[in-house]
Coordinates of N, CA and C and ligand atoms in Angstrom, one line a residue:
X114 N -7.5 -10.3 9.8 CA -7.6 -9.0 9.3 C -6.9 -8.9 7.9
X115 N -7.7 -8.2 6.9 CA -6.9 -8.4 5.4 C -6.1 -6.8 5.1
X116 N -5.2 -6.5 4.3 CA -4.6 -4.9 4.3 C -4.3 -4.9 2.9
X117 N -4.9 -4.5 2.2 CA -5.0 -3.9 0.8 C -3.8 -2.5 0.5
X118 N -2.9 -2.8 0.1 CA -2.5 -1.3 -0.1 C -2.3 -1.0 -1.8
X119 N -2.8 0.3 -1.9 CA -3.0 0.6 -3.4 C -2.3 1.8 -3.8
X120 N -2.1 1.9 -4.8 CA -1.0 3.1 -5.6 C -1.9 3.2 -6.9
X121 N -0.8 4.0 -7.8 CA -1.7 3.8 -9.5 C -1.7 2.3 -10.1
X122 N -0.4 2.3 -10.7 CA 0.2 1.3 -11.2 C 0.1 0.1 -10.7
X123 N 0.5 -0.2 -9.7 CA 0.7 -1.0 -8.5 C 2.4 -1.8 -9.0
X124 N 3.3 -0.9 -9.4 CA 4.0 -1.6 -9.9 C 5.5 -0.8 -8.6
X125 N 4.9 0.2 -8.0 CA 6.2 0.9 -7.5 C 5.7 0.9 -6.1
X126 N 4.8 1.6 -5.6 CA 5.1 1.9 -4.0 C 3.9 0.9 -3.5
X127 N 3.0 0.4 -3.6 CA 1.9 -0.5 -3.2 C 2.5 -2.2 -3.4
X128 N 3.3 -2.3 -4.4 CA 4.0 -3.5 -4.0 C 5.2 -3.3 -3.2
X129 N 5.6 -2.3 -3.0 CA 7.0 -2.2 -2.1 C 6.1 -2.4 -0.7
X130 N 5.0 -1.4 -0.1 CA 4.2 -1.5 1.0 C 4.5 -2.9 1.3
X131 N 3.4 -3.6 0.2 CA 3.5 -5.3 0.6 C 4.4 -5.9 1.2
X132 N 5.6 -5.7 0.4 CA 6.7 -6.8 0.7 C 7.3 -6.3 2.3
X133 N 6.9 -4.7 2.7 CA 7.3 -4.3 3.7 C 6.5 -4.9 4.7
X134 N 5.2 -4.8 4.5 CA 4.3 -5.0 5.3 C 4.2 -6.3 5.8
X135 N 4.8 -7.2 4.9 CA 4.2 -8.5 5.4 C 5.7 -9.3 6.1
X136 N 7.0 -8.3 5.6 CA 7.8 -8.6 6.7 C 8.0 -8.2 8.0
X137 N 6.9 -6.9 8.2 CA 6.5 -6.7 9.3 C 5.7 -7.4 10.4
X138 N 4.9 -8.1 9.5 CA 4.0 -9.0 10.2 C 4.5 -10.1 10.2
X139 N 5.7 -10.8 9.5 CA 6.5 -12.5 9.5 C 6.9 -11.6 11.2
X140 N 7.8 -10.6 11.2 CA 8.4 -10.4 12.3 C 7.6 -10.5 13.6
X141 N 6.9 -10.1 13.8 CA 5.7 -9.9 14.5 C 5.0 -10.8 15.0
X142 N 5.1 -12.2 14.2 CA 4.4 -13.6 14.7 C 3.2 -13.6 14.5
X143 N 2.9 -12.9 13.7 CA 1.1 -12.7 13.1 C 0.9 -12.7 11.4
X144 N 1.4 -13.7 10.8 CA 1.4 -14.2 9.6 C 0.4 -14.8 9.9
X145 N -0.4 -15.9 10.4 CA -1.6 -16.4 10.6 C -3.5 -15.6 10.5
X146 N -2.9 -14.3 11.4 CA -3.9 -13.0 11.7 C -4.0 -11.6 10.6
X147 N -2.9 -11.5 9.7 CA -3.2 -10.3 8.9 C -2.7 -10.9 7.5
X148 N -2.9 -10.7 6.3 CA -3.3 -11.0 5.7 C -3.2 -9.7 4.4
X149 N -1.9 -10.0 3.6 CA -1.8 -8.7 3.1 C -1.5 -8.5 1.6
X150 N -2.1 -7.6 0.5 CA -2.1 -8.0 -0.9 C -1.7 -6.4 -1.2
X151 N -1.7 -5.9 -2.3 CA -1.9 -4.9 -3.2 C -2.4 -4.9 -4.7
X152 N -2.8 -3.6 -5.1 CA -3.3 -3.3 -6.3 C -3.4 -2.0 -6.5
X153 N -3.9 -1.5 -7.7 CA -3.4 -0.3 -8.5 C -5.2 0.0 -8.6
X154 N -5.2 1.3 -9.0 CA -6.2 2.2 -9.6 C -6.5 2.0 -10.9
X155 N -5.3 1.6 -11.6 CA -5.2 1.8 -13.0 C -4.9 0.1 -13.5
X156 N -5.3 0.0 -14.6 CA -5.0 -1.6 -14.9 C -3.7 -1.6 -16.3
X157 N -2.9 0.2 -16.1 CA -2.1 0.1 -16.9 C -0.5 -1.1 -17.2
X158 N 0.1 -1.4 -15.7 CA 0.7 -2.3 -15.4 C 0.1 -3.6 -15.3
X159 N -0.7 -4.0 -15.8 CA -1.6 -5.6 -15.2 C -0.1 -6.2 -15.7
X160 N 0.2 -7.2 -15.1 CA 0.5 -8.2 -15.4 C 2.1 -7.9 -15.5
X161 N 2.8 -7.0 -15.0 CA 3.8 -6.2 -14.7 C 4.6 -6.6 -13.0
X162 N 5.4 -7.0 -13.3 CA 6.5 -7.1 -11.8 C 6.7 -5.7 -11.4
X163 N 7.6 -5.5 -10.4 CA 7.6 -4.3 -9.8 C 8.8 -3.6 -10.6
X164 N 8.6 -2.2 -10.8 CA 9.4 -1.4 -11.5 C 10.9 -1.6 -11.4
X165 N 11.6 -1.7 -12.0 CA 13.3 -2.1 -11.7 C 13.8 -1.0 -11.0
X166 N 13.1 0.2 -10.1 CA 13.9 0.9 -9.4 C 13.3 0.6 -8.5
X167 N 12.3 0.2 -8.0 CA 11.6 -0.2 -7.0 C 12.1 -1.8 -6.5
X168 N 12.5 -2.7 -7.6 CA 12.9 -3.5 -7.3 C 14.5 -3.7 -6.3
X169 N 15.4 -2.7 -7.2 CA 16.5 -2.6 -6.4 C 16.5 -2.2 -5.4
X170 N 15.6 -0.9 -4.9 CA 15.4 -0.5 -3.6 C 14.7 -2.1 -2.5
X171 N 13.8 -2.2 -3.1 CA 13.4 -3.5 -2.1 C 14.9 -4.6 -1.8
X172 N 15.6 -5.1 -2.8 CA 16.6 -6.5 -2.6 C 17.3 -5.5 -2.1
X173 N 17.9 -3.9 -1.9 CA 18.9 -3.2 -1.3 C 18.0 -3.4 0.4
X174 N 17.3 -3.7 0.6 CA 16.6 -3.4 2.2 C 16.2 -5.2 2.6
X175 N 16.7 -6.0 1.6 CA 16.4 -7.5 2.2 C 14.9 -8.2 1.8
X176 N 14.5 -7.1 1.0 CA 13.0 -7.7 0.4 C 13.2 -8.3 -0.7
X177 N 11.9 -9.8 -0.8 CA 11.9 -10.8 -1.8 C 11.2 -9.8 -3.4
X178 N 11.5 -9.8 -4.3 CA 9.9 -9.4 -5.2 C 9.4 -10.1 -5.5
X179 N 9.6 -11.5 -5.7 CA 9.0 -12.3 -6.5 C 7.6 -12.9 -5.9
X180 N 6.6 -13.2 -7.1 CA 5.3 -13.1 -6.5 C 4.8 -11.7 -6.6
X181 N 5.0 -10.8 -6.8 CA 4.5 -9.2 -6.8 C 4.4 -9.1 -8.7
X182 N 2.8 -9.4 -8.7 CA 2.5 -8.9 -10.5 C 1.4 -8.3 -9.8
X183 N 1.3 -6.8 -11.0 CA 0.4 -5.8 -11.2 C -1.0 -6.4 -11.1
X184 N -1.8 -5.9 -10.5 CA -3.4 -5.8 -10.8 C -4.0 -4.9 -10.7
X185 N -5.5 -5.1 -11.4 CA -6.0 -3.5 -10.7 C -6.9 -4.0 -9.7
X186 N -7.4 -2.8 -8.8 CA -8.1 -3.1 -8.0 C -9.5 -3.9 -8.2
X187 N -10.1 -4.8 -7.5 CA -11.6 -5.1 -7.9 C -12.7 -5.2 -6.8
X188 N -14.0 -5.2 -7.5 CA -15.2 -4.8 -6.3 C -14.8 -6.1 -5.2
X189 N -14.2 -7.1 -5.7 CA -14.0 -8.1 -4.5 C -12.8 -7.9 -3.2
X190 N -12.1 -6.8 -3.6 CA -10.8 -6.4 -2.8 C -11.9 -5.3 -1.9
X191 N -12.5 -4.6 -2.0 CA -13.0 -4.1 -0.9 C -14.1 -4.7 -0.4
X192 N -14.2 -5.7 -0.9 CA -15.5 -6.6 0.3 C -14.4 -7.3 1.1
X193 N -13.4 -7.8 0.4 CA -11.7 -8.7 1.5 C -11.3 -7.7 2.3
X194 N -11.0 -6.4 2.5 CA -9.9 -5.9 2.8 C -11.1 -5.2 3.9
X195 N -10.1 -5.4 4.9 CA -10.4 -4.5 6.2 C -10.1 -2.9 5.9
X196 N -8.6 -2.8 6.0 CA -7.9 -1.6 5.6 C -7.3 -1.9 4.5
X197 N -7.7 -0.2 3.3 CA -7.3 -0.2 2.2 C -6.1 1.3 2.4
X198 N -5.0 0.9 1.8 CA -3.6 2.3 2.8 C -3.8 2.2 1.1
X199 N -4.0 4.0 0.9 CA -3.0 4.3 -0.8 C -2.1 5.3 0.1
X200 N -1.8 5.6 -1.3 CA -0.7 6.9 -1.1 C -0.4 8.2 -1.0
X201 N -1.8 8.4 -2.0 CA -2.0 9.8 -2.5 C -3.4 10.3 -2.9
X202 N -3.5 11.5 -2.6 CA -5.2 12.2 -3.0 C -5.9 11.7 -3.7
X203 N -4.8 11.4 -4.8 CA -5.4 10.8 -6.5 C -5.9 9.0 -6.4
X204 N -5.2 8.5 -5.5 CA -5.5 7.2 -5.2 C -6.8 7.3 -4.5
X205 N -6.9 8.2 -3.0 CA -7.9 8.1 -2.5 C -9.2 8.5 -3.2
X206 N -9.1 9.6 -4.1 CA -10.2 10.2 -4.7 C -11.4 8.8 -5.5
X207 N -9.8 8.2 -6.3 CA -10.3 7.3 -7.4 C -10.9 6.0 -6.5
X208 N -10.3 5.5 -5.4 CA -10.7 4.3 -4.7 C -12.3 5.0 -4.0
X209 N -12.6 6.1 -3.6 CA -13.9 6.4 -3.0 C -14.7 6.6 -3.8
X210 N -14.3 6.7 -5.3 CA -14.9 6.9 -6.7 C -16.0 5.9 -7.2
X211 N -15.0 4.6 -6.6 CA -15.2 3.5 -7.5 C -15.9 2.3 -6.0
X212 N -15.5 2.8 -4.9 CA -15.7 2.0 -3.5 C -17.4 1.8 -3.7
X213 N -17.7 0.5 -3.4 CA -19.4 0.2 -2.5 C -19.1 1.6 -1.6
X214 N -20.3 1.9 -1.4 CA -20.4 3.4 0.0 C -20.3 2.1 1.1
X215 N -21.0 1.0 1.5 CA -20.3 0.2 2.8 C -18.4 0.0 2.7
X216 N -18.0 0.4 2.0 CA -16.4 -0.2 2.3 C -15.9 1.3 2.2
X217 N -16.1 2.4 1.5 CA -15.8 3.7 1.6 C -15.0 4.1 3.3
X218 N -15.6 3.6 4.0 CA -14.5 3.7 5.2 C -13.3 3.3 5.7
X219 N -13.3 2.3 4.7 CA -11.6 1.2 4.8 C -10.7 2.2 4.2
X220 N -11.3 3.0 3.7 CA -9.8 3.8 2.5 C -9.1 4.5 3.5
X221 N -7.9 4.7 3.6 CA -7.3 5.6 4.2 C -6.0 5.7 3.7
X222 N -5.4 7.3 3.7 CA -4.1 7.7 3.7 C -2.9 7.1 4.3
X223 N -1.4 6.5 3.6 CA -0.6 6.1 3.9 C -0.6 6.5 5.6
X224 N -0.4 8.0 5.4 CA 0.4 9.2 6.4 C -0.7 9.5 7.4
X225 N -1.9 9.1 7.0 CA -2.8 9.6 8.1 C -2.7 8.8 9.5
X226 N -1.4 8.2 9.3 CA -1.5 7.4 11.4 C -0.6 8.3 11.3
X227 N 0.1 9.5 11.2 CA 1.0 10.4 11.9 C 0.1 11.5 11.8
X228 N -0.1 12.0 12.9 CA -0.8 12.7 12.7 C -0.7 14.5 12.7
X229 N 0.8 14.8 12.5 CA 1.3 15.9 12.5 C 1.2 15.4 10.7
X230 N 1.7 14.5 10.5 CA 1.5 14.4 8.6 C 0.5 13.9 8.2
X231 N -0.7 14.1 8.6 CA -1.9 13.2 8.4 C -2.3 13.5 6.7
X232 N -1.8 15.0 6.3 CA -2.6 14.9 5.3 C -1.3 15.2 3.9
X233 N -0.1 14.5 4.2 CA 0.9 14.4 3.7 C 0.7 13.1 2.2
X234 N 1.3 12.9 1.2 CA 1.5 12.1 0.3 C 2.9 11.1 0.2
X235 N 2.6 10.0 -0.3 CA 3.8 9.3 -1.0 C 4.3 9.8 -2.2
X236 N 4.8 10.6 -3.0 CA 4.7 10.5 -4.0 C 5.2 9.6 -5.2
X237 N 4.8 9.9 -6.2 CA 4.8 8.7 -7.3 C 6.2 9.0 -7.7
X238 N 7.0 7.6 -7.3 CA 8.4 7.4 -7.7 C 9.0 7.3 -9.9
X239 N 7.8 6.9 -10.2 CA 7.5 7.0 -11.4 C 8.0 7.7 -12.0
X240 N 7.7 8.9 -11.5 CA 7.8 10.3 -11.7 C 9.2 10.9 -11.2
X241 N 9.6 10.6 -9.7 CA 10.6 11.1 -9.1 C 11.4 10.3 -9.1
X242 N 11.7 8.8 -9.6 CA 12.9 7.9 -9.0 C 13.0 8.0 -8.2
X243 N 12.3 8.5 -6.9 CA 13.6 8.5 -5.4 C 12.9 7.7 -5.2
X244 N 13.6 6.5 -5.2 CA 12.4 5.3 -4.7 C 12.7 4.4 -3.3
X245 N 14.2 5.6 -2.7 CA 14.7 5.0 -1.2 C 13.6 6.2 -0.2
X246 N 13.3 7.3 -0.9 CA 12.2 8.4 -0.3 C 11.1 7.5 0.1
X247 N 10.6 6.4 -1.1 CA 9.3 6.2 -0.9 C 9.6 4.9 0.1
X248 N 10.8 4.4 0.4 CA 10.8 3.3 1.2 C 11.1 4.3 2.5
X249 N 11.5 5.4 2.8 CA 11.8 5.7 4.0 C 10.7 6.2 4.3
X250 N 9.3 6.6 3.9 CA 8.3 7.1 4.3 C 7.3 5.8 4.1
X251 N 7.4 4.5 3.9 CA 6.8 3.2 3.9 C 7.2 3.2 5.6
X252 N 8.4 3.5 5.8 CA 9.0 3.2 6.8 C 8.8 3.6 7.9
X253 N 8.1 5.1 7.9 CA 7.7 5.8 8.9 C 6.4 5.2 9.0
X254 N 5.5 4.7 8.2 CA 4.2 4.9 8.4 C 3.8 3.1 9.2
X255 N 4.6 2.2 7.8 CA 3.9 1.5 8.0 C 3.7 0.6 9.7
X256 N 5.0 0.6 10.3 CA 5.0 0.3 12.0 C 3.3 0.9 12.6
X257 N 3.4 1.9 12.5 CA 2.5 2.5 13.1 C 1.2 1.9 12.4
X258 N 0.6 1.2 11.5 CA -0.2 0.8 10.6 C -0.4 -0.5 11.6
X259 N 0.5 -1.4 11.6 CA 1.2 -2.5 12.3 C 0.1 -2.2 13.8
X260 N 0.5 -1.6 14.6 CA 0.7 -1.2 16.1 C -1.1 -0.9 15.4
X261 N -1.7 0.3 15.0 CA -2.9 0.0 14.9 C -4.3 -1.0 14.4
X262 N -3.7 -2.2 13.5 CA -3.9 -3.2 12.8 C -3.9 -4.1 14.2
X263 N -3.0 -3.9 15.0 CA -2.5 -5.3 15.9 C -4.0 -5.2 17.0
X264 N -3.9 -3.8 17.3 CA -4.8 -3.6 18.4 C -6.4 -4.1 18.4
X265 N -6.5 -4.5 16.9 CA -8.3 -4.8 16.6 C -8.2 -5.8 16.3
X266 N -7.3 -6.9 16.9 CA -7.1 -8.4 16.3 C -7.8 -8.7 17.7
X267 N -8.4 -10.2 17.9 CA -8.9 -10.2 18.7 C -8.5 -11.6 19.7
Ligands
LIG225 P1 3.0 3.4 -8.7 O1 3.8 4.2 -9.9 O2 1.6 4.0 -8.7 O3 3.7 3.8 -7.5 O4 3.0 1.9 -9.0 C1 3.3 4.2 -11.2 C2 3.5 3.2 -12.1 C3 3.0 3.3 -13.4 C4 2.3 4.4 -13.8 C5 2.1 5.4 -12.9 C6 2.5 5.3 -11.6 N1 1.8 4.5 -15.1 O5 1.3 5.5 -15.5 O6 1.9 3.5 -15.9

């Protein structure tokens, strides 16, 4: 199973996702079975490590950055990716924008596995600095991402 998660930039919450995501899955014993990258909307950051607020929030929580450079999304990430998780309206708008209509169904909202917050946002730390907000709401979601990712392994 592959898991795309995408932001603007890909410099602040889609690589934070990752490094969360895939220590969720080392923990998990299914580093073999899922399979997990990120990328941006925008190809403003290409070639960009992760934001230095974003970075200290990750090494303050035990996450590596290194290996996390910007890209933008490409028509080959949604032929790879099972599930594509953004963050926000503006991400989903642009990924359905730009999606094959066959992959158009991979896209989905961070927040849409809670479903009292299904139609809630990450917002862009960019913007806000609160970039322990955007790890505490990685943190609500992504388990739950996990637990429904696990279930369609076979
Ligand atoms: P991100 O944050 O989408 O969470 O990576 C941003 C990073 C860069 C820009 C916007 C948002 N930017 O406009 O360059």
């Amino acid at each position: 199973m592959n898991v795309l998660f995408v932001c603007l930039g890909n410099i602040c919450r889609s690589p934070m996702a990752e490094a969360m995501f895939k220590q969720m899955v080392d923990e998990a014993g299914l580093n073999d079975k899922i399979n997990v990258d990120s990328a941006g909307t925008s190809n403003e950051e290409e070639g960009n490590g992760p934001h230095p607020g974003a970075a200290k929030t990750m090494r303050a929580h035990g996450l590596a950055t290194d290996g996390l450079v910007s890209r933008p999304i490409t028509l080959q990430d949604f032929d790879w990716a099972d599930y594509i998780i953004c963050m926000d309206n503006m991400n989903k708008y642009n990924l359905q924008r730009i999606a094959p209509a066959k992959d158009r169904n991979k896209i989905h909202l961070a927040y849409e596995v809670i479903p009292e917050k299904a139609g809630q946002e990450i917002p862009d730390p960019w913007y806000t600095h609160r970039f322990e907000d955007t790890y505490n709401s990685l943190n609500e979601t992504l388990p739950l991402w996990l637990d429904k990712i696990s279930q369609k392994l076979d």
